[in-house]
Coordinates of C-alpha atoms in Angstrom, one line a residue:
X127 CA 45.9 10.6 43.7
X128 CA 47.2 7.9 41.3
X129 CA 44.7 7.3 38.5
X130 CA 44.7 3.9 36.0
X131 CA 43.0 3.2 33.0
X132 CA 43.2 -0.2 31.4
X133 CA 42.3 -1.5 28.3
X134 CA 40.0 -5.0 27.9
X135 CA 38.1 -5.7 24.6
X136 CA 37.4 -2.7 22.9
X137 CA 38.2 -0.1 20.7
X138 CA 39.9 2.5 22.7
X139 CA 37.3 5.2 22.2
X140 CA 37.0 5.2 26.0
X141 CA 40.1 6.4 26.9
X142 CA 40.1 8.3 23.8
X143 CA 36.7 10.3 25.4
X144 CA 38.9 11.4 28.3
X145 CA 41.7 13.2 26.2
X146 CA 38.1 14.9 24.8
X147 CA 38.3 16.8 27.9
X148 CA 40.7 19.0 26.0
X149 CA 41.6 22.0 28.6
X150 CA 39.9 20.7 31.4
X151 CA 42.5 17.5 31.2
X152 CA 45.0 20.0 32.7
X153 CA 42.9 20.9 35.4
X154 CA 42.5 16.9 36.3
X155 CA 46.0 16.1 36.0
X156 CA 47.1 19.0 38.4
X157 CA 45.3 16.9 40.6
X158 CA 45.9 12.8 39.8
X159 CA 48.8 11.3 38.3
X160 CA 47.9 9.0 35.5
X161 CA 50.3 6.1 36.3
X162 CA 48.7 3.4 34.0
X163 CA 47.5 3.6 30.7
X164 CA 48.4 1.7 27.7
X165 CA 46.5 3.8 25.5
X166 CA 48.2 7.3 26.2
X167 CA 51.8 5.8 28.1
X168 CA 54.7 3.2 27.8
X169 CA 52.9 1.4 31.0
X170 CA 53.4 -2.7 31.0
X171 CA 51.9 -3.0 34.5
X172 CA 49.6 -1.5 36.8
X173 CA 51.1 -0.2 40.0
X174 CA 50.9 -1.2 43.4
X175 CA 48.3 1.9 45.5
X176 CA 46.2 2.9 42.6
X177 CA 43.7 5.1 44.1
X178 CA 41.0 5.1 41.3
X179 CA 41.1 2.7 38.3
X180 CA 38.8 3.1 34.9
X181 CA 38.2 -0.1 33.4
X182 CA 37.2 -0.2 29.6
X183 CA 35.9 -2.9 26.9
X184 CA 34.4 -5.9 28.2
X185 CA 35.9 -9.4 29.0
X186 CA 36.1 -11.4 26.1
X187 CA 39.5 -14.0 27.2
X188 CA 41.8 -15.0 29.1
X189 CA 44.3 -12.0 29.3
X190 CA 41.5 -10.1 29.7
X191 CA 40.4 -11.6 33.2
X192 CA 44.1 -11.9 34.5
X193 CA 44.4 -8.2 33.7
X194 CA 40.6 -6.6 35.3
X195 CA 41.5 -9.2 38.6
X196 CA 45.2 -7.9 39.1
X197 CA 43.8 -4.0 38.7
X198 CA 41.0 -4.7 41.3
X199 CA 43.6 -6.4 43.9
X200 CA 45.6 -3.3 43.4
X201 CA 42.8 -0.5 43.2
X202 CA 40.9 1.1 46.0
X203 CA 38.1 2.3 43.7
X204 CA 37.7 0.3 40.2
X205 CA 34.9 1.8 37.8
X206 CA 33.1 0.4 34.8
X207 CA 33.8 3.0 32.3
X208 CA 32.4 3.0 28.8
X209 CA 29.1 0.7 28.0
X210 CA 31.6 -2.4 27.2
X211 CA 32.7 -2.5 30.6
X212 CA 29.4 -1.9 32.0
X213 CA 27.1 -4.1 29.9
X214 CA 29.2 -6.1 27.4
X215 CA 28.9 -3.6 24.9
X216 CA 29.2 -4.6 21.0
X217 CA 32.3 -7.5 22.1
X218 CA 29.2 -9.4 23.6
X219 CA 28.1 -9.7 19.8
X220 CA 31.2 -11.9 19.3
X221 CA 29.0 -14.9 21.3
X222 CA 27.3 -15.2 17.9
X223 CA 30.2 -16.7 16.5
X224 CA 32.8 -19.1 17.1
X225 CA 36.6 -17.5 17.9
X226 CA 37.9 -19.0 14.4
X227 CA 35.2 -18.1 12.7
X228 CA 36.1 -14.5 14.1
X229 CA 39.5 -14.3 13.6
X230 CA 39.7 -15.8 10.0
X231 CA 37.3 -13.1 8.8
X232 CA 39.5 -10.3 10.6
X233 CA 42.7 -11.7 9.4
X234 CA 41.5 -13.0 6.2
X235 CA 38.2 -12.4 5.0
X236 CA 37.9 -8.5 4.6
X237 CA 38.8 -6.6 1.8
X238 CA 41.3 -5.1 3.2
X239 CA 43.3 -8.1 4.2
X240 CA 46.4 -9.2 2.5
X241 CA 46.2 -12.9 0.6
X242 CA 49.3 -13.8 2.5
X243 CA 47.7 -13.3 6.1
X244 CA 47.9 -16.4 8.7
X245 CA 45.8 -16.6 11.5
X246 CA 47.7 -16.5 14.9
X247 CA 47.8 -19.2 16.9
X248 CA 49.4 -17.5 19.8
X249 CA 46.8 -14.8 21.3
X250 CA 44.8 -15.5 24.3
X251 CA 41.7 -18.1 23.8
X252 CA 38.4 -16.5 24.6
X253 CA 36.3 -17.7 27.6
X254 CA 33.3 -19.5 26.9
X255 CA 31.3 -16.2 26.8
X256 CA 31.9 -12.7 27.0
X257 CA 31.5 -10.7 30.3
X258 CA 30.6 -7.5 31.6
X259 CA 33.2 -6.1 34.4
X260 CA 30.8 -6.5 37.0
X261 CA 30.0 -9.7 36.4
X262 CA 33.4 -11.2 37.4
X263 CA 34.8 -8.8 40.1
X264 CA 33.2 -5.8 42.4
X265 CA 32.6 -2.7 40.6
X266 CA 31.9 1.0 42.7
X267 CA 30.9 2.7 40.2
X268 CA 29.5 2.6 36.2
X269 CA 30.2 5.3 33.9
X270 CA 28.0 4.0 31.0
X271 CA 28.3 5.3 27.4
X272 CA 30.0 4.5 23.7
X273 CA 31.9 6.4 25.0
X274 CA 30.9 8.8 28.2
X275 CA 30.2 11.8 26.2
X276 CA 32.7 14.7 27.3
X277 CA 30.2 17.0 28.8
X278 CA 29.2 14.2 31.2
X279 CA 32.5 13.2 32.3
X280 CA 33.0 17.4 33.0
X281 CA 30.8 16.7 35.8
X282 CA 32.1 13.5 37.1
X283 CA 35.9 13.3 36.9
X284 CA 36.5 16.3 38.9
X285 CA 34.4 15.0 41.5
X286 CA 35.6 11.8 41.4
X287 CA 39.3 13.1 41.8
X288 CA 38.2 15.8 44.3
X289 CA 36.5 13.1 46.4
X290 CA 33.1 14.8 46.0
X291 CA 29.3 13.4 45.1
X292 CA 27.3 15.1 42.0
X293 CA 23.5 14.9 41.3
X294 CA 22.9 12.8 37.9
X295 CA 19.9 12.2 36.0
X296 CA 18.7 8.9 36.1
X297 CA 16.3 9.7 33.3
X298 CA 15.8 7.9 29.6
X299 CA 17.1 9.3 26.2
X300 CA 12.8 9.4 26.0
X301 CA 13.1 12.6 28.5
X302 CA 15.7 14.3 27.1
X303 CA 14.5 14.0 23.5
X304 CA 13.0 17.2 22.4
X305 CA 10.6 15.5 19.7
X306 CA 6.7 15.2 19.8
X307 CA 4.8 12.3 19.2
X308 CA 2.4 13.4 15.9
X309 CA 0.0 11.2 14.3
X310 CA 0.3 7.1 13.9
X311 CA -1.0 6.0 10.9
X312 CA -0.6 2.9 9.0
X313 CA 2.7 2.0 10.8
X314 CA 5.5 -0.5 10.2
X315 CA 8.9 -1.1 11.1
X316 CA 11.5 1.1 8.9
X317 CA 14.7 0.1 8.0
X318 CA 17.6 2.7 9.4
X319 CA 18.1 3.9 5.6
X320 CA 14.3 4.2 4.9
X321 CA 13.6 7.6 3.7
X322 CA 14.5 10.5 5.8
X323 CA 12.7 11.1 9.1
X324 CA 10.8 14.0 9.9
X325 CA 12.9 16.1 12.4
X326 CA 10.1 17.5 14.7
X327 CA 7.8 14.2 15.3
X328 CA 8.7 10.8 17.7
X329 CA 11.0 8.4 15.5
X330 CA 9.6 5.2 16.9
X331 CA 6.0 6.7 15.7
X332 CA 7.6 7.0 12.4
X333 CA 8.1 3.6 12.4
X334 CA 12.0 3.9 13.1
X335 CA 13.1 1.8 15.9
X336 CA 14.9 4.4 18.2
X337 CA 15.3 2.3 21.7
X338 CA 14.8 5.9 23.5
X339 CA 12.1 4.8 26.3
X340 CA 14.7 1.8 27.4
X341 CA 17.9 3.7 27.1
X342 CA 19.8 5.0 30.0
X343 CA 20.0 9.2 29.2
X344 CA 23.3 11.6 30.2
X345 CA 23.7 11.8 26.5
X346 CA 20.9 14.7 26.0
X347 CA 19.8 12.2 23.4
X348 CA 22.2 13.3 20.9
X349 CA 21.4 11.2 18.2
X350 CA 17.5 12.0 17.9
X351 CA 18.8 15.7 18.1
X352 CA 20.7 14.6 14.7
X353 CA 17.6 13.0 13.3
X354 CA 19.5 9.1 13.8
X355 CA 17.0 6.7 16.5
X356 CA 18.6 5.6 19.4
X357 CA 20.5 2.2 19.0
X358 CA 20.7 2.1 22.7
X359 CA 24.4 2.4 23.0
X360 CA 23.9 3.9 26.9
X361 CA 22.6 0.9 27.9
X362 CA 19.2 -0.3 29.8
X363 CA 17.3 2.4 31.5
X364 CA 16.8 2.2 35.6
X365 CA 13.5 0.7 35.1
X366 CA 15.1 -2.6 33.2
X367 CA 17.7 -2.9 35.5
X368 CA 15.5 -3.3 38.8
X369 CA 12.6 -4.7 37.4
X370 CA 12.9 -8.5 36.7
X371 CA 9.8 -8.6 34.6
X372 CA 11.2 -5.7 32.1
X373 CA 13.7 -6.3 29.0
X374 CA 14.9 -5.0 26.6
X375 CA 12.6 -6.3 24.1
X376 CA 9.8 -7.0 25.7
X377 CA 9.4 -3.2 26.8
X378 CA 10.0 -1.9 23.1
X379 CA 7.4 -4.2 22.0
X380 CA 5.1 -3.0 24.3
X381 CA 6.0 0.5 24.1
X382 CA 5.4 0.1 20.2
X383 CA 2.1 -2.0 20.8
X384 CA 0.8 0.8 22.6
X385 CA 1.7 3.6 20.3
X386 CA 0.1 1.8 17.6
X387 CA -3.0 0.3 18.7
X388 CA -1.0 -3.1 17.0
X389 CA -0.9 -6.7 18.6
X390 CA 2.1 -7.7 20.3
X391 CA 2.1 -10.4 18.4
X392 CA 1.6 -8.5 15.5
X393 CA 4.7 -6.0 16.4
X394 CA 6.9 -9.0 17.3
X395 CA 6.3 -10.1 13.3
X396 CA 7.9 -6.4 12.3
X397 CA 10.6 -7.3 14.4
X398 CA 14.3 -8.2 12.7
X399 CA 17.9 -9.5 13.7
X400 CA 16.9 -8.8 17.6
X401 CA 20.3 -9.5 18.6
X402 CA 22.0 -6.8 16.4
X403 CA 18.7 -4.4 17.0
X404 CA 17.8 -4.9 20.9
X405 CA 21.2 -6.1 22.5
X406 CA 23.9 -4.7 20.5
X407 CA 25.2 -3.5 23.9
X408 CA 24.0 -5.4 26.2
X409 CA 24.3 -9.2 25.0
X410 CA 27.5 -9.9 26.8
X411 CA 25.6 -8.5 30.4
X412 CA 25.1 -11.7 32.9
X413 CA 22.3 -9.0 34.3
X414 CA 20.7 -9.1 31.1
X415 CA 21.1 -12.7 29.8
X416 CA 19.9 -13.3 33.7
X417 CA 16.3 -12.3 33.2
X418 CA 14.0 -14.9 32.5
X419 CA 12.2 -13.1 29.5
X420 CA 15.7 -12.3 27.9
X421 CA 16.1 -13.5 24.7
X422 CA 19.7 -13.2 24.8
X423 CA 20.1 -17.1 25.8
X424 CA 18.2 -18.5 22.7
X425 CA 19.5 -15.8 20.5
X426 CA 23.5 -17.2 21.6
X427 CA 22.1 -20.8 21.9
X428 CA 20.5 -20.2 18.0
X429 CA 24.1 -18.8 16.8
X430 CA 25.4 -22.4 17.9
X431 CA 27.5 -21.3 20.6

């Protein structure tokens, strides 16, 4: 079994997330060879007769592409792993800006940049938007997550390597969240460092907005557990994948008009900076921008891009 991992735009945490296996790793590799990985090897190229290859980070240029078609051409089984290669992840939020605009800030515009920096002039363009993995070449299968948390990916690697099929919940965050839903009163959208919230009762009923009821689950909704709302880094639940009529933000605004008795309208004014609050994962998806309630075209098209 020869096993790949490549890198796209990302941060690494991905492959990272594997080494999280800790002693179980030895168990895999007894198995698989990893023959490709820039992360963890001196690897230039992918092989020829990869038998299963994890793609991470999203496709945000040229190199990018060149690299995710080679590894398909040369992989039998090619997964989406990670929510950027899945969905876009948070490179989609680079379609907000222009690539100069970008890369002077990185090279020149934080505080930890050095006066003397020059922006390079020799790294691969982007494309005219950024894409999931699936929306350029076939995918078999999407390990979502930023990253897969470690106890999923106990239950999925070994199978994958061993050639056998698991049961997964195709549940929410919502129904692994151990919280109840307590009284609504006088409710408004909070700011993330409003106040502390109370650990026993819903956070979206406290007025946080924890994107729970359209988040894909496998995390055991970790960061409710740790008193943070859900920023949706999972990606979109089953029901707004199939359903055509369901987003992202229109579900959370209905899910919040009906908690609170409120207008639609009404919740849509509480509402800020939709792009960084409802798609931070998702904006670079061609299934999500796809939709014809998305808001992800205007929100890109409003950014000037």
């Amino acid at each position: 079994m020869k096993i790949a991992i490549e890198e796209l735009a990302g941060c690494s945490g991905c492959t990272i997330s594997v080494l999280d296996l800790h002693e179980a790793l030895l168990d895999l590799v007894a198995q698989a060879d990893i023959v490709y990985s820039p992360v963890i090897m001196d690897a230039k190229e992918p092989p020829e007769g990869i038998d299963i290859a994890f793609v991470t980070g999203a496709v945000r240029n040229e190199e990018n592409e060149a690299r995710l078609r080679l590894l398909r051409k040369r992989a039998k089984t090619l997964i989406a792993f990670g929510t950027c290669a899945c969905y876009g992840g948070v490179s989609g939020l680079s379609m907000l800006g222009k690539q100069e605009d970008l890369f002077a800030c990185v090279y020149r515009g934080v505080e930890t940049a050095d006066e003397g920096n020059v922006v390079p002039t020799d790294v691969p363009p982007f494309l005219y938007r950024a894409f999931a993995v699936g929306d350029l070449v076939k995918v078999d299968y999407y390990v979502t997550g930023c990253p897969p948390k470690e106890k999923f990916l106990k239950e999925i690697l070994p199978a994958l390597v061993s050639g056998n099929r698991v049961e997964l919940s195709k549940k929410s965050v919502c129904s692994e969240c151990d919280r109840k839903m307590g009284d609504v009163k006088d409710w408004h959208l909070k700011r993330r460092y409003e106040g502390i919230p109370d650990r026993e009762h819903c956070l979206l009923g406290q007025g946080y907005l924890c994107l729970g009821p359209v988040t894909f689950g496998r995390c055991n909704a970790s960061c409710p557990h740790n008193n943070v709302p859900c920023h949706g880094c999972n990606g979109p639940s089953l029901d707004i994948l199939r359903e055509p009529c369901r987003d992202i933000y229109n579900m959370m605004v209905k899910r919040i008009a009906d908690l609170t008795d409120l207008p639609q309208k009404e919740v849509e004014k509480e509402v800020y900076d939709v792009a960084h609050t409802m798609y931070p994962f998702t904006i670079g998806s061609l299934i999500m921008e796809d939709k014809e309630i998305s808001k992800i075209r205007d929100l890109v098209k409003g950014a000037g891009n």
